[in-house]
mmCIF file of C-alpha atoms in Angstrom:
data_model
loop_
_atom_site.group_PDB
_atom_site.id
_atom_site.type_symbol
_atom_site.label_atom_id
_atom_site.label_comp_id
_atom_site.label_asym_id
_atom_site.label_seq_id
_atom_site.Cartn_x
_atom_site.Cartn_y
_atom_site.Cartn_z
ATOM 1 C CA MET A 21 20.121 -28.831 -0.523
ATOM 2 C CA ILE A 22 22.475 -30.838 -2.650
ATOM 3 C CA TRP A 23 21.725 -34.536 -2.656
ATOM 4 C CA TYR A 24 24.008 -37.019 -4.310
ATOM 5 C CA ARG A 25 22.915 -40.490 -5.389
ATOM 6 C CA GLY A 26 25.772 -42.102 -3.453
ATOM 7 C CA GLY A 27 24.905 -40.205 -0.276
ATOM 8 C CA GLY A 28 26.681 -37.197 1.102
ATOM 9 C CA TYR A 29 27.892 -34.395 -1.111
ATOM 10 C CA PRO A 30 28.934 -34.667 -4.778
ATOM 11 C CA PRO A 31 32.603 -35.474 -5.437
ATOM 12 C CA GLY A 32 34.826 -32.446 -5.043
ATOM 13 C CA MET A 33 32.508 -30.714 -2.562
ATOM 14 C CA ASP A 34 34.548 -31.286 0.554
ATOM 15 C CA ALA A 35 33.435 -29.201 3.491
ATOM 16 C CA THR A 36 35.167 -28.263 6.710
ATOM 17 C CA LEU A 37 32.663 -27.119 9.292
ATOM 18 C CA ARG A 38 33.198 -26.031 12.857
ATOM 19 C CA LEU A 39 29.647 -25.317 13.946
ATOM 20 C CA ALA A 40 29.332 -27.805 16.794
ATOM 21 C CA GLN A 41 32.848 -27.201 18.130
ATOM 22 C CA GLN A 42 33.227 -30.973 18.643
ATOM 23 C CA PRO A 43 35.400 -32.742 16.053
ATOM 24 C CA GLU A 44 33.149 -35.822 15.700
ATOM 25 C CA ALA A 45 29.964 -33.765 15.410
ATOM 26 C CA ASP A 46 31.571 -31.346 12.943
ATOM 27 C CA ALA A 47 32.825 -34.273 10.832
ATOM 28 C CA LEU A 48 29.272 -35.634 10.622
ATOM 29 C CA LEU A 49 27.938 -32.219 9.570
ATOM 30 C CA ALA A 50 30.636 -31.998 6.888
ATOM 31 C CA ARG A 51 29.848 -35.379 5.325
ATOM 32 C CA SER A 52 26.071 -35.619 5.781
ATOM 33 C CA PRO A 53 23.606 -33.192 4.186
ATOM 34 C CA LEU A 54 20.821 -34.600 6.396
ATOM 35 C CA ALA A 55 22.855 -33.986 9.551
ATOM 36 C CA LEU A 56 23.551 -30.407 8.458
ATOM 37 C CA LEU A 57 19.883 -29.802 7.645
ATOM 38 C CA THR A 58 18.845 -31.308 10.983
ATOM 39 C CA GLY A 59 21.305 -29.046 12.779
ATOM 40 C CA MET A 60 19.774 -26.054 11.020
ATOM 41 C CA LEU A 61 16.332 -27.192 12.120
ATOM 42 C CA LEU A 62 17.526 -27.540 15.722
ATOM 43 C CA ASP A 63 19.136 -24.075 15.649
ATOM 44 C CA GLN A 64 16.213 -22.399 17.414
ATOM 45 C CA GLN A 65 16.302 -20.954 20.933
ATOM 46 C CA VAL A 66 19.487 -22.811 21.881
ATOM 47 C CA PRO A 67 23.171 -21.968 21.415
ATOM 48 C CA MET A 68 24.360 -22.776 17.904
ATOM 49 C CA GLU A 69 26.951 -25.283 19.147
ATOM 50 C CA TRP A 70 24.264 -27.225 21.028
ATOM 51 C CA ALA A 71 21.992 -27.283 17.973
ATOM 52 C CA PHE A 72 24.684 -28.543 15.608
ATOM 53 C CA THR A 73 25.826 -31.215 18.056
ATOM 54 C CA GLY A 74 22.261 -32.601 17.985
ATOM 55 C CA PRO A 75 22.549 -34.669 14.771
ATOM 56 C CA TYR A 76 25.648 -36.433 16.114
ATOM 57 C CA THR A 77 23.885 -37.153 19.415
ATOM 58 C CA ILE A 78 20.800 -38.492 17.621
ATOM 59 C CA ALA A 79 22.906 -40.739 15.368
ATOM 60 C CA ARG A 80 24.800 -42.154 18.369
ATOM 61 C CA ARG A 81 21.596 -42.816 20.287
ATOM 62 C CA MET A 82 20.215 -44.629 17.248
ATOM 63 C CA GLY A 83 23.378 -46.743 17.140
ATOM 64 C CA ALA A 84 24.578 -45.293 13.836
ATOM 65 C CA ASP A 85 27.420 -43.225 12.402
ATOM 66 C CA ASP A 86 25.055 -41.049 10.361
ATOM 67 C CA LEU A 87 21.415 -40.035 10.227
ATOM 68 C CA ASP A 88 19.140 -42.055 7.964
ATOM 69 C CA ALA A 89 16.017 -40.223 6.767
ATOM 70 C CA HIS A 90 14.159 -43.491 6.144
ATOM 71 C CA GLU A 91 14.934 -44.806 9.617
ATOM 72 C CA ILE A 92 13.953 -41.555 11.341
ATOM 73 C CA ALA A 93 10.756 -41.231 9.298
ATOM 74 C CA ALA A 94 9.747 -44.780 10.265
ATOM 75 C CA TYR A 95 10.788 -44.469 13.935
ATOM 76 C CA ASP A 96 7.980 -44.898 16.465
ATOM 77 C CA PRO A 97 6.627 -41.337 16.977
ATOM 78 C CA GLU A 98 6.019 -42.102 20.658
ATOM 79 C CA ARG A 99 9.627 -43.202 21.212
ATOM 80 C CA PHE A 100 11.509 -40.686 19.062
ATOM 81 C CA PRO A 101 10.880 -37.794 21.509
ATOM 82 C CA GLU A 102 12.203 -40.025 24.303
ATOM 83 C CA LEU A 103 15.397 -40.501 22.295
ATOM 84 C CA LEU A 104 15.875 -36.732 22.102
ATOM 85 C CA SER A 105 14.898 -36.255 25.769
ATOM 86 C CA GLU A 106 17.580 -38.561 27.220
ATOM 87 C CA LYS A 107 20.092 -36.650 29.342
ATOM 88 C CA PRO A 108 21.640 -34.541 28.056
ATOM 89 C CA ALA A 109 18.650 -33.537 25.945
ATOM 90 C CA VAL A 110 19.264 -32.826 22.272
ATOM 91 C CA HIS A 111 17.292 -29.577 22.488
ATOM 92 C CA ARG A 112 15.557 -27.309 24.958
ATOM 93 C CA TYR A 113 12.242 -28.561 23.526
ATOM 94 C CA PRO A 114 13.003 -32.189 22.633
ATOM 95 C CA GLY A 115 9.387 -33.266 22.039
ATOM 96 C CA SER A 116 8.650 -30.459 19.611
ATOM 97 C CA MET A 117 11.962 -30.871 17.800
ATOM 98 C CA ALA A 118 11.524 -34.647 17.557
ATOM 99 C CA LYS A 119 8.233 -34.104 15.755
ATOM 100 C CA ARG A 120 9.797 -31.573 13.382
ATOM 101 C CA ILE A 121 12.764 -33.815 12.595
ATOM 102 C CA GLN A 122 10.454 -36.740 11.839
ATOM 103 C CA GLN A 123 8.252 -34.539 9.638
ATOM 104 C CA LEU A 124 11.325 -33.344 7.755
ATOM 105 C CA CYS A 125 12.518 -36.915 7.175
ATOM 106 C CA GLN A 126 9.039 -38.069 6.147
ATOM 107 C CA TYR A 127 8.930 -35.240 3.621
ATOM 108 C CA LEU A 128 12.339 -36.221 2.264
ATOM 109 C CA VAL A 129 11.518 -39.902 1.825
ATOM 110 C CA GLU A 130 7.938 -39.799 0.584
ATOM 111 C CA PRO A 131 7.795 -40.701 -3.125
ATOM 112 C CA THR A 132 6.053 -37.519 -4.244
ATOM 113 C CA THR A 133 8.961 -35.273 -3.258
ATOM 114 C CA ALA A 134 10.794 -36.218 -6.457
ATOM 115 C CA THR A 135 8.034 -34.633 -8.536
ATOM 116 C CA ARG A 136 7.775 -31.389 -6.571
ATOM 117 C CA PRO A 137 9.520 -28.297 -7.899
ATOM 118 C CA PRO A 138 12.520 -27.216 -5.823
ATOM 119 C CA CYS A 139 11.951 -24.622 -3.102
ATOM 120 C CA GLY A 140 11.773 -21.177 -4.639
ATOM 121 C CA ALA A 141 11.178 -22.504 -8.158
ATOM 122 C CA THR A 142 8.503 -20.877 -10.244
ATOM 123 C CA PRO A 143 5.569 -23.285 -10.471
ATOM 124 C CA PRO A 144 4.466 -24.332 -13.952
ATOM 125 C CA PRO A 145 1.604 -22.292 -15.412
ATOM 126 C CA ALA A 146 -1.898 -23.554 -14.718
ATOM 127 C CA PRO A 147 -3.626 -25.251 -17.647
ATOM 128 C CA ASN A 148 -5.760 -22.901 -19.700
ATOM 129 C CA SER A 149 -9.286 -23.408 -18.427
ATOM 130 C CA SER A 150 -11.067 -21.081 -20.816
ATOM 131 C CA SER A 151 -13.932 -22.733 -22.603
ATOM 132 C CA GLY A 152 -14.207 -21.492 -26.104
#
């Protein structure tokens, strides 16, 4: 995942996506790495277009133009599933997906994530523990 200090993608990385098949939802996916990642998370056991419309629906229900990892991570865990369950539901399993989305956002915003090696990176060697 490419994260840029100013939010969104780095300059020059313009994306045109047509995953949701709705112009507003596709525009959000194109400008927001978190929305795209959330769509990927939702892309389980539902049609792809439904999954990738989910981030746009969540943002609208939260009264925003984009998803905010800090806001989602801090959202009341009892109320967030209700947000995804409103008709039409964001996913076939809104309660389960709400929990996963919140866990993802909590992982992204917790301070220790900056010190973790990137996914797939070779971990540093363990300190030599031989006593000589």
